Short mmCIF file of C-alpha atoms in Angstrom, two decimals:
data_model
loop_
_atom_site.label_atom_id
_atom_site.label_comp_id
_atom_site.label_asym_id
_atom_site.label_seq_id
_atom_site.Cartn_x
_atom_site.Cartn_y
_atom_site.Cartn_z
CA MET A 1 -0.12 0.00 0.12
CA PHE A 2 1.51 3.19 -0.97
CA THR A 3 1.51 6.54 1.15
CA ILE A 4 0.35 9.96 0.47
CA ALA A 5 0.85 13.21 2.62
CA ILE A 6 -1.38 16.24 2.19
CA ILE A 7 0.91 19.20 2.48
CA GLY A 8 0.01 22.83 2.67
CA ARG A 9 -0.14 26.36 4.60
CA PRO A 10 -2.71 26.68 7.23
CA ASN A 11 -6.57 26.82 6.31
CA VAL A 12 -6.52 25.47 3.03
CA GLY A 13 -8.77 22.77 3.41
CA LYS A 14 -6.35 19.98 4.25
CA SER A 15 -8.41 17.88 6.90
CA THR A 16 -11.51 18.66 4.82
CA LEU A 17 -9.81 16.25 1.85
CA PHE A 18 -8.51 13.85 4.25
CA ASN A 19 -11.97 13.20 5.58
CA ARG A 20 -13.28 12.92 2.38
CA LEU A 21 -11.07 10.37 0.95
CA VAL A 22 -11.09 8.14 4.42
CA GLY A 23 -15.01 8.44 4.26
CA LYS A 24 -15.38 9.72 7.83
CA LYS A 25 -14.90 12.57 10.03
CA LEU A 26 -11.84 11.65 11.61
CA ALA A 27 -9.77 14.82 11.70
CA LEU A 28 -11.02 17.65 13.35
CA VAL A 29 -12.33 20.95 10.95
CA ASP A 30 -12.73 24.31 11.73
CA ASP A 31 -12.66 27.92 9.91
CA ARG A 32 -9.81 28.77 12.29
CA PRO A 33 -6.30 28.15 10.99
CA GLY A 34 -4.09 26.08 13.06
CA VAL A 35 -6.24 23.33 14.05
CA THR A 36 -4.19 20.34 12.90
CA ARG A 37 -0.98 19.88 14.83
CA ASP A 38 0.13 16.24 14.72
CA ARG A 39 -0.16 14.16 11.86
CA ARG A 40 -2.85 11.83 11.23
CA GLU A 41 -2.97 8.77 9.32
CA GLY A 42 -5.71 6.88 7.72
CA GLU A 43 -6.89 4.43 5.02
CA ALA A 44 -8.13 6.30 1.99
CA LYS A 45 -10.16 5.27 -1.08
CA LEU A 46 -10.26 7.03 -4.24
CA GLY A 47 -12.13 4.95 -7.07
CA ASP A 48 -10.47 1.73 -6.83
CA LEU A 49 -7.49 2.94 -5.26
CA VAL A 50 -6.79 2.13 -1.72
CA PHE A 51 -3.66 3.62 0.01
CA LYS A 52 -2.58 5.40 3.37
CA ILE A 53 -3.14 9.14 3.99
CA ILE A 54 -1.34 11.24 5.94
CA ASP A 55 -2.99 14.55 7.14
CA THR A 56 -0.47 17.12 8.18
CA ALA A 57 -0.16 20.57 10.13
CA GLY A 58 -0.09 24.08 8.45
CA LEU A 59 3.03 24.75 7.21
CA GLU A 60 4.30 28.07 9.26
CA GLU A 61 7.63 29.67 9.40
CA GLY A 62 9.34 29.78 13.10
CA ASP A 63 12.25 28.70 15.08
CA SER A 64 12.81 24.97 15.42
CA ALA A 65 12.00 24.95 19.24
CA SER A 66 9.08 26.96 18.86
CA LEU A 67 5.49 25.31 18.49
CA PRO A 68 5.17 26.16 14.70
CA GLY A 69 8.93 24.82 14.20
CA ARG A 70 7.72 21.79 16.17
CA MET A 71 4.85 21.42 14.00
CA ARG A 72 6.68 21.52 10.63
CA ALA A 73 9.29 18.95 11.70
CA GLN A 74 6.26 16.56 12.03
CA THR A 75 5.02 17.60 8.64
CA GLU A 76 8.59 17.01 7.32
CA MET A 77 8.40 13.62 8.77
CA ALA A 78 5.40 12.79 6.78
CA ILE A 79 6.63 14.02 3.57
CA GLU A 80 9.76 11.72 4.16
CA LEU A 81 7.75 8.67 4.78
CA ALA A 82 5.01 9.44 1.62
CA ASP A 83 5.64 8.34 -1.77
CA ALA A 84 3.64 10.95 -3.31
CA ILE A 85 2.67 14.45 -2.09
CA PHE A 86 -0.50 16.35 -2.35
CA PHE A 87 0.35 20.08 -2.15
CA VAL A 88 -2.93 21.96 -1.54
CA PHE A 89 -3.37 25.68 -1.92
CA ASP A 90 -6.56 27.92 -1.71
CA SER A 91 -7.87 28.94 -4.99
CA ARG A 92 -10.49 31.37 -3.68
CA ILE A 93 -7.54 33.22 -2.22
CA GLY A 94 -4.78 32.67 -4.85
CA LEU A 95 -1.27 32.08 -4.02
CA THR A 96 0.30 33.54 -0.94
CA PRO A 97 3.99 34.25 -0.19
CA ASP A 98 3.73 31.09 2.17
CA ASP A 99 2.73 29.13 -0.65
CA ARG A 100 5.55 29.78 -2.54
CA PHE A 101 7.98 29.48 0.32
CA PHE A 102 6.49 25.65 1.13
CA ALA A 103 6.51 24.87 -2.52
CA ASN A 104 10.25 25.08 -2.65
CA LEU A 105 10.40 22.74 0.57
CA VAL A 106 8.29 20.14 -1.27
CA ARG A 107 9.98 20.82 -4.65
CA ARG A 108 13.59 19.74 -2.77
CA ALA A 109 11.63 16.56 -1.49
CA ASP A 110 12.12 15.00 -5.08
CA LYS A 111 9.02 13.17 -4.96
CA PRO A 112 5.79 12.82 -7.39
CA LEU A 113 3.65 15.75 -6.64
CA ILE A 114 -0.13 16.59 -7.53
CA LEU A 115 -1.12 20.25 -6.82
CA ILE A 116 -4.36 20.57 -5.81
CA ALA A 117 -6.59 23.86 -6.14
CA ASN A 118 -8.74 23.37 -3.25
CA LYS A 119 -12.24 25.44 -2.88
CA ALA A 120 -12.36 25.79 -6.59
CA GLU A 121 -16.15 25.81 -6.76
CA GLY A 122 -17.73 29.01 -8.31
CA ARG A 123 -16.12 31.44 -10.42
CA ALA A 124 -13.51 33.02 -7.76
CA GLY A 125 -12.20 29.76 -7.11
CA GLN A 126 -11.78 28.48 -10.84
CA ALA A 127 -9.99 32.00 -11.58
CA GLY A 128 -7.61 31.19 -8.39
CA ALA A 129 -6.65 27.83 -9.44
CA ILE A 130 -5.28 29.09 -12.56
CA GLU A 131 -2.57 30.88 -10.35
CA GLY A 132 -0.99 27.45 -9.45
CA TYR A 133 0.85 27.16 -12.67
CA ASP A 134 3.16 29.84 -11.22
CA LEU A 135 4.29 27.70 -8.54
CA GLY A 136 6.29 25.46 -11.40
CA LEU A 137 4.75 22.13 -9.75
CA GLY A 138 2.79 20.93 -12.68
CA GLU A 139 -0.83 21.40 -13.81
CA PRO A 140 -2.94 22.15 -10.58
CA VAL A 141 -6.07 19.91 -10.01
CA PRO A 142 -9.23 22.12 -9.39
CA LEU A 143 -10.84 20.48 -6.38
CA SER A 144 -13.58 21.23 -3.96
CA ALA A 145 -13.13 18.82 -0.76
CA GLU A 146 -16.09 20.20 0.99
CA HIS A 147 -18.50 19.67 -1.75
CA GLY A 148 -16.53 16.38 -3.34
CA ASP A 149 -15.95 18.08 -6.99
CA GLY A 150 -12.99 17.05 -8.87
CA PHE A 151 -12.24 13.94 -7.59
CA ALA A 152 -12.07 12.19 -10.87
CA GLU A 153 -9.51 14.41 -12.04
CA LEU A 154 -7.39 13.74 -8.92
CA TYR A 155 -7.75 10.06 -9.55
CA ALA A 156 -6.44 10.16 -13.00
CA ALA A 157 -3.57 12.58 -11.77
CA LEU A 158 -2.64 9.88 -8.91
CA ARG A 159 -2.55 7.04 -11.30
CA GLU A 160 -0.34 9.11 -13.54
CA ALA A 161 2.08 10.21 -10.86
CA LEU A 162 2.43 6.79 -9.31
CA PRO A 163 2.11 4.43 -12.46
CA GLU A 164 3.50 1.24 -10.64
CA GLU A 165 1.88 1.59 -7.46
CA THR A 166 -1.56 2.61 -8.59
CA GLU A 167 -1.93 -0.66 -11.07
CA LEU A 168 -4.96 -2.36 -11.14
CA PRO A 169 -5.22 -6.24 -9.78
CA ALA A 170 -6.35 -7.16 -13.41
CA GLU A 171 -3.21 -5.34 -14.57
CA ARG A 172 -0.99 -6.95 -12.44
CA GLY A 173 -1.72 -10.89 -13.41
CA GLU A 174 -3.86 -13.48 -11.91
CA SER A 175 -1.05 -14.35 -9.03
CA GLU A 176 -0.85 -10.69 -7.88
CA ALA A 177 -4.81 -10.32 -8.16
CA ARG A 178 -5.13 -13.17 -5.53
CA LEU A 179 -2.63 -11.58 -3.13
CA VAL A 180 -4.80 -8.21 -2.87
CA LEU A 181 -7.47 -10.15 -2.43
CA GLY A 182 -6.29 -11.90 0.72
CA GLU A 183 -4.86 -15.35 -0.32
CA ASP A 184 -1.45 -16.73 -0.86
CA GLU A 185 -0.20 -18.05 -3.98
CA ASP A 186 -1.13 -21.54 -3.05
CA GLY A 187 -4.77 -20.45 -2.31
CA SER A 188 -4.46 -20.70 1.33
CA GLU A 189 -6.10 -17.57 3.52
CA LEU A 190 -3.65 -15.08 4.90
CA ASP A 191 -3.25 -15.04 8.67
CA ILE A 192 -4.71 -11.62 9.49
CA THR A 193 -5.48 -10.50 13.21
CA LYS A 194 -7.02 -7.63 14.47
CA PRO A 195 -4.64 -5.31 16.59
CA LEU A 196 -5.55 -4.41 20.16
CA ARG A 197 -7.06 -1.04 20.34
CA ILE A 198 -6.23 1.09 23.35
CA ALA A 199 -6.81 4.20 24.09
CA ILE A 200 -4.69 6.63 26.28
CA ILE A 201 -6.97 9.36 28.24
CA GLY A 202 -6.35 11.98 30.68
CA ARG A 203 -6.16 15.41 32.06
CA PRO A 204 -4.44 18.17 29.97
CA ASN A 205 -0.61 17.91 30.43
CA ALA A 206 -0.73 14.45 32.18
CA GLY A 207 2.03 13.57 29.56
CA LYS A 208 -0.19 11.43 27.30
CA SER A 209 1.79 12.17 23.98
CA THR A 210 5.30 11.95 25.41
CA LEU A 211 4.50 8.48 26.78
CA LEU A 212 3.33 7.17 23.42
CA ASN A 213 6.27 8.82 21.91
CA ARG A 214 8.57 6.81 24.58
CA ILE A 215 6.58 3.49 23.86
CA LEU A 216 7.20 3.89 20.00
CA GLY A 217 10.58 4.97 20.59
CA GLN A 218 10.36 7.96 18.32
CA ASP A 219 9.20 11.53 18.16
CA ARG A 220 6.02 10.80 16.55
CA LEU A 221 3.48 12.96 18.26
CA LEU A 222 3.95 16.80 19.08
CA THR A 223 5.05 17.38 22.67
CA GLY A 224 5.79 20.41 24.85
CA PRO A 225 5.15 22.30 27.90
CA GLU A 226 2.12 24.06 26.33
CA PRO A 227 -1.45 22.70 27.65
CA GLY A 228 -3.87 21.39 25.20
CA LEU A 229 -1.28 20.56 22.22
CA THR A 230 -3.26 17.65 21.45
CA ARG A 231 -6.32 18.31 19.64
CA ASP A 232 -7.10 15.19 17.00
CA THR A 233 -7.31 11.69 18.46
CA ILE A 234 -4.26 10.03 16.72
CA GLY A 235 -4.44 6.07 16.16
CA ILE A 236 -0.78 4.71 15.59
CA ASP A 237 -0.30 1.04 14.36
CA PHE A 238 2.95 -0.73 15.94
CA GLU A 239 3.88 -4.43 17.17
CA TRP A 240 4.81 -4.96 20.61
CA ARG A 241 6.45 -8.37 21.16
CA ASN A 242 4.98 -9.69 17.97
CA ARG A 243 1.43 -8.43 19.04
CA LYS A 244 -0.36 -6.11 16.91
CA ILE A 245 -1.29 -2.78 18.53
CA LYS A 246 -3.56 0.40 17.13
CA MET A 247 -2.84 3.18 20.47
CA PHE A 248 -4.62 6.36 20.19
CA ASP A 249 -3.47 9.61 21.61
CA THR A 250 -6.44 11.95 22.98
CA ALA A 251 -6.88 15.39 23.76
CA GLY A 252 -6.54 16.32 27.49
CA LEU A 253 -10.12 16.22 29.26
CA ARG A 254 -11.28 18.88 31.66
CA ARG A 255 -14.69 19.44 33.19
CA ARG A 256 -17.31 20.43 30.98
CA ALA A 257 -18.12 23.26 32.78
CA ARG A 258 -14.78 24.81 32.32
CA ILE A 259 -14.95 24.36 28.60
CA GLU A 260 -15.95 27.38 26.70
CA ASP A 261 -14.01 27.14 23.47
CA LYS A 262 -15.74 25.27 20.38
CA LEU A 263 -12.87 23.51 19.42
CA GLU A 264 -11.74 22.26 22.84
CA LYS A 265 -15.31 20.71 23.02
CA LEU A 266 -14.84 19.06 19.69
CA ALA A 267 -11.50 17.48 20.72
CA GLY A 268 -12.86 16.54 24.00
CA ALA A 269 -15.92 14.49 22.23
CA ASP A 270 -13.46 12.90 19.98
CA ALA A 271 -11.40 11.66 22.83
CA LEU A 272 -14.47 10.32 24.48
CA ARG A 273 -15.22 8.48 21.36
CA ALA A 274 -11.75 6.88 21.19
CA ALA A 275 -12.43 5.73 24.82
CA LYS A 276 -15.69 4.25 23.81
CA PHE A 277 -14.44 2.14 20.91
CA ALA A 278 -11.41 1.01 22.51
CA GLU A 279 -10.78 -2.54 24.14
CA VAL A 280 -8.36 -1.49 26.92
CA VAL A 281 -8.03 2.35 28.34
CA VAL A 282 -5.17 3.68 30.01
CA LEU A 283 -6.21 6.39 32.41
CA LEU A 284 -3.06 8.42 32.57
CA LEU A 285 -2.66 10.77 35.96
CA ASP A 286 -0.14 12.89 36.79
CA ALA A 287 1.78 11.29 39.68
CA THR A 288 2.39 14.41 41.55
CA ILE A 289 -1.51 15.40 41.44
CA PRO A 290 -3.26 12.05 41.33
CA PHE A 291 -6.73 11.24 41.93
CA GLU A 292 -8.38 14.46 40.88
CA ASN A 293 -12.17 14.74 40.66
CA GLN A 294 -11.96 14.63 36.71
CA ASP A 295 -9.45 11.37 37.40
CA LEU A 296 -12.14 9.63 39.04
CA THR A 297 -15.02 10.69 36.35
CA LEU A 298 -13.08 9.46 33.71
CA ALA A 299 -12.44 6.06 35.56
CA ASP A 300 -16.29 6.01 35.91
CA LEU A 301 -16.85 6.60 32.39
CA VAL A 302 -14.60 3.74 31.44
CA GLU A 303 -16.47 1.35 33.53
CA ARG A 304 -19.70 2.43 32.44
CA GLU A 305 -18.66 1.77 28.89
CA GLY A 306 -17.59 -1.62 29.76
CA ARG A 307 -13.82 -0.89 28.75
CA ALA A 308 -10.80 -2.89 30.61
CA LEU A 309 -8.98 -0.17 32.67
CA VAL A 310 -5.20 0.20 33.32
CA ILE A 311 -4.16 3.28 35.81
CA GLY A 312 -0.83 4.90 34.71
CA LEU A 313 0.94 6.89 37.20
CA ASN A 314 3.00 9.32 35.09
CA LYS A 315 6.06 11.90 36.04
CA TRP A 316 7.10 8.86 38.45
CA ASP A 317 10.67 10.08 37.77
CA LEU A 318 9.47 13.42 39.95
CA ILE A 319 8.46 11.10 42.92
CA GLU A 320 10.36 10.51 46.17
CA ALA A 321 10.14 7.65 48.34
CA LYS A 322 8.74 5.89 45.39
CA GLY A 323 7.81 2.60 47.49
CA SER A 324 5.72 4.10 49.97
CA LYS A 325 4.06 6.27 47.77
CA LEU A 326 3.11 3.82 45.23
CA SER A 327 1.23 1.78 48.10
CA GLU A 328 -0.58 4.67 49.10
CA LEU A 329 -1.80 5.16 45.74
CA ARG A 330 -2.79 1.48 44.83
CA GLU A 331 -4.91 1.88 48.23
CA ALA A 332 -6.43 5.22 47.24
CA ALA A 333 -7.33 3.49 44.01
CA SER A 334 -9.02 0.47 45.51
CA LYS A 335 -10.89 2.99 47.65
CA LEU A 336 -12.01 5.40 45.41
CA LEU A 337 -12.64 3.03 42.54
CA PRO A 338 -14.47 -0.15 43.82
CA GLN A 339 -16.39 -0.36 40.66
CA VAL A 340 -12.99 -1.44 38.99
CA LYS A 341 -11.42 -3.36 41.83
CA GLY A 342 -8.07 -4.52 41.19
CA ALA A 343 -7.05 -2.35 38.33
CA PRO A 344 -3.64 -2.41 37.58
CA VAL A 345 -1.79 0.83 38.89
CA VAL A 346 1.48 1.40 37.00
CA PRO A 347 4.08 3.96 37.79
CA VAL A 348 5.80 5.32 34.45
CA SER A 349 7.67 8.01 33.27
CA GLY A 350 7.32 9.10 29.47
CA ALA A 351 10.48 11.46 30.11
CA THR A 352 12.83 8.46 30.90
CA GLY A 353 11.03 5.26 29.86
CA GLU A 354 10.75 3.84 33.45
CA GLY A 355 7.97 1.30 33.91
CA VAL A 356 6.79 1.46 30.18
CA GLU A 357 7.32 -2.63 29.57
CA LYS A 358 5.35 -3.30 32.57
CA LEU A 359 2.75 -0.82 31.42
CA MET A 360 2.43 -2.65 28.10
CA GLU A 361 2.28 -5.99 30.17
CA ALA A 362 -0.41 -4.89 32.10
CA ILE A 363 -2.54 -3.56 29.18
CA VAL A 364 -1.92 -7.11 27.47
CA ARG A 365 -2.91 -9.13 30.89
CA VAL A 366 -6.07 -6.99 31.38
CA HIS A 367 -7.21 -7.40 27.82
CA GLU A 368 -6.70 -11.33 28.26
CA ILE A 369 -8.93 -10.85 31.43
CA TRP A 370 -11.61 -8.71 29.64
CA ASN A 371 -12.20 -11.86 27.29
CA LYS A 372 -12.11 -14.31 29.79
CA ARG A 373 -14.73 -17.04 29.77
CA ILE A 374 -15.69 -19.20 32.44
CA SER A 375 -17.48 -22.59 32.47
CA THR A 376 -20.92 -23.22 33.75
CA ALA A 377 -19.72 -26.01 35.76
CA ARG A 378 -16.85 -23.79 37.71
CA LEU A 379 -19.19 -21.13 38.01
CA ASN A 380 -21.97 -23.14 39.73
CA ARG A 381 -19.39 -24.56 42.32
CA TRP A 382 -18.13 -21.59 43.40
CA LEU A 383 -21.77 -20.39 43.34
CA ALA A 384 -22.70 -23.02 45.85
CA GLY A 385 -20.00 -22.40 47.93
CA ALA A 386 -20.91 -18.73 48.15
CA LEU A 387 -24.39 -19.26 49.12
CA GLU A 388 -23.71 -21.80 51.69
CA GLN A 389 -21.03 -19.26 53.42
CA SER A 390 -23.70 -16.37 52.89
CA PRO A 391 -27.33 -17.18 51.96
CA PRO A 392 -29.53 -14.55 50.01
CA PRO A 393 -31.70 -12.71 52.34
CA ALA A 394 -35.32 -13.33 53.00
CA VAL A 395 -38.63 -11.19 51.66
CA SER A 396 -41.72 -11.22 53.27
CA GLY A 397 -40.96 -14.61 54.91
CA ARG A 398 -39.51 -16.34 51.77
CA ARG A 399 -35.71 -16.65 51.19
CA ILE A 400 -34.63 -15.63 47.67
CA LYS A 401 -33.38 -18.82 46.00
CA ILE A 402 -30.70 -18.67 43.36
CA ARG A 403 -30.66 -21.85 41.35
CA TYR A 404 -27.57 -21.18 39.14
CA MET A 405 -25.55 -18.95 37.09
CA THR A 406 -23.82 -18.77 33.60
CA GLN A 407 -21.72 -16.44 31.64
CA LEU A 408 -23.51 -14.98 28.73
CA ARG A 409 -20.66 -13.15 27.17
CA ALA A 410 -17.20 -11.69 27.66
CA ARG A 411 -15.93 -8.17 26.49
CA PRO A 412 -16.51 -7.57 29.71
CA PRO A 413 -17.64 -10.67 31.51
CA TYR A 414 -21.33 -11.08 31.76
CA PHE A 415 -23.28 -13.27 34.04
CA ILE A 416 -26.88 -14.03 34.61
CA LEU A 417 -28.29 -15.29 37.62
CA PHE A 418 -31.47 -17.81 37.50
CA GLY A 419 -33.68 -18.27 40.73
CA ASN A 420 -36.82 -17.06 42.39
CA GLN A 421 -37.81 -13.58 43.66
CA LEU A 422 -34.45 -12.24 42.29
CA ASP A 423 -36.14 -8.86 41.73
CA ALA A 424 -36.02 -8.43 45.18
CA LEU A 425 -32.64 -9.40 45.65
CA PRO A 426 -30.46 -6.57 47.43
CA THR A 427 -27.94 -4.31 45.68
CA SER A 428 -25.63 -5.04 48.20
CA TYR A 429 -25.91 -8.95 47.88
CA GLU A 430 -25.39 -8.49 44.19
CA ARG A 431 -22.17 -6.62 45.15
CA PHE A 432 -20.95 -9.48 47.31
CA LEU A 433 -21.37 -11.77 44.61
CA VAL A 434 -19.68 -9.66 41.78
CA ASN A 435 -16.47 -9.27 44.30
CA GLY A 436 -16.27 -13.09 44.90
CA LEU A 437 -16.15 -13.73 41.17
CA ARG A 438 -13.73 -11.08 41.03
CA GLN A 439 -11.45 -12.64 43.48
CA ALA A 440 -12.40 -16.41 42.83
CA PHE A 441 -11.85 -16.24 39.09
CA ASP A 442 -9.15 -13.58 38.87
CA LEU A 443 -10.93 -10.59 37.39
CA PRO A 444 -9.12 -7.29 38.50
CA GLY A 445 -9.67 -4.09 36.30
CA VAL A 446 -12.55 -5.11 34.38
CA PRO A 447 -15.87 -4.08 34.65
CA ILE A 448 -18.25 -7.18 35.98
CA ARG A 449 -21.87 -7.23 34.47
CA MET A 450 -24.57 -9.20 36.39
CA SER A 451 -28.31 -9.59 35.32
CA LYS A 452 -31.05 -11.79 36.83
CA LYS A 453 -33.79 -13.94 35.24
CA THR A 454 -36.66 -15.37 37.64
CA SER A 455 -37.01 -19.00 36.78
CA GLU A 456 -40.54 -20.28 35.81
CA ASN A 457 -41.67 -23.27 38.08
CA PRO A 458 -41.66 -26.32 35.99
CA TYR A 459 -44.27 -28.05 38.17
CA GLY A 460 -46.64 -25.16 38.50
CA HIS A 461 -48.93 -26.45 35.72
CA ARG A 462 -49.50 -29.70 38.02
CA LYS A 463 -50.31 -27.44 40.81
CA SER A 464 -53.06 -25.45 38.76
CA ARG A 465 -54.83 -28.91 37.81
CA GLN A 466 -55.11 -30.06 41.06
CA ARG A 467 -56.92 -27.31 41.94
#
């Protein structure tokens, strides 16, 4: 699969084009310039072509240590990774000095390039598109990413720019066509496993991007002292110990009452959506100020959504008396988060790399627990002992009777109780059973769901006939 990087100055419509090509609103879009800061990757489709597309930050001049300079470094890395470049300018405004400056940057990359005159709808856009010839980057492709116009011309330009990479299966021959369809040359299916989906969430400046860069072993994500650097939720594919992983970096989440900026609201909604669709969520806390109210709210959200939870204590390199502090924080987690009792609490440092391997091990372990299934026979042997130890209470002189239980599904573990008068079973007794299941079958850190079903009396019809 070949890779295309979308390059251009701020607010020319790069993210709108990215969303159009991937067929989803993955990248945040706003009228303000500079919304995109990190580079975002997705699988794009254009006609019968499938390729990787990279959305990048708007190119701006600035010192390498400044925020614009660090953003530009991310864009330059995207150019290096790409097989070809979409260079986008705003045809309604026409060429600007910045367009001309950065045209020289992409020209030096010496890669196939397609010049896109975006926002070309209407007379003003069509006239501005003609200015693109002045850049010396070839014939501009008039396009409207917002309205979906001009994509047939873009398809033709892409096939011309990358003739070998865009060759269709029928043009390659029968053997290669089978590979595209997911088969080896001998006709057997390829072994394709789904990656483990992990979302990292937390308050602003908890160090999420720094930690993910440390896990990846490269400066993949934009970091710095400025709060709220991350806006888009960025999904990154990699392998850890031969295991496919897709990890999502998200924007820092504050209390809704404190958020007034529209862009921050969009970024927050994007982060929460990532948490809902993940399998494991890493709640990253600042170890110097852990368990703020917002941290507890986020942990509660993870439990309600049924995701597996790992608590990361970041900036551990700043903590003194580490042993006693860790014991203290683990005890606090147990008291403050009883709904996910036993969730792994792992000290880490994105700055030094301390604890990163243990964090990944905890993620994989809690994912296995989240998928765990327990046989009905084992469950009912345990249930018999639990009922003998602490029978259910009586209701109106009649004792509640639990006959048996079974596991309906995993992801997270979901159990059903069968018996009589279960509608009257107190919440405290349900909690007793859940805690017992968690301890007996080693289910720490995952939500446990339990429902009740009152059994029909199989001999009830005999009694009615006798009457």
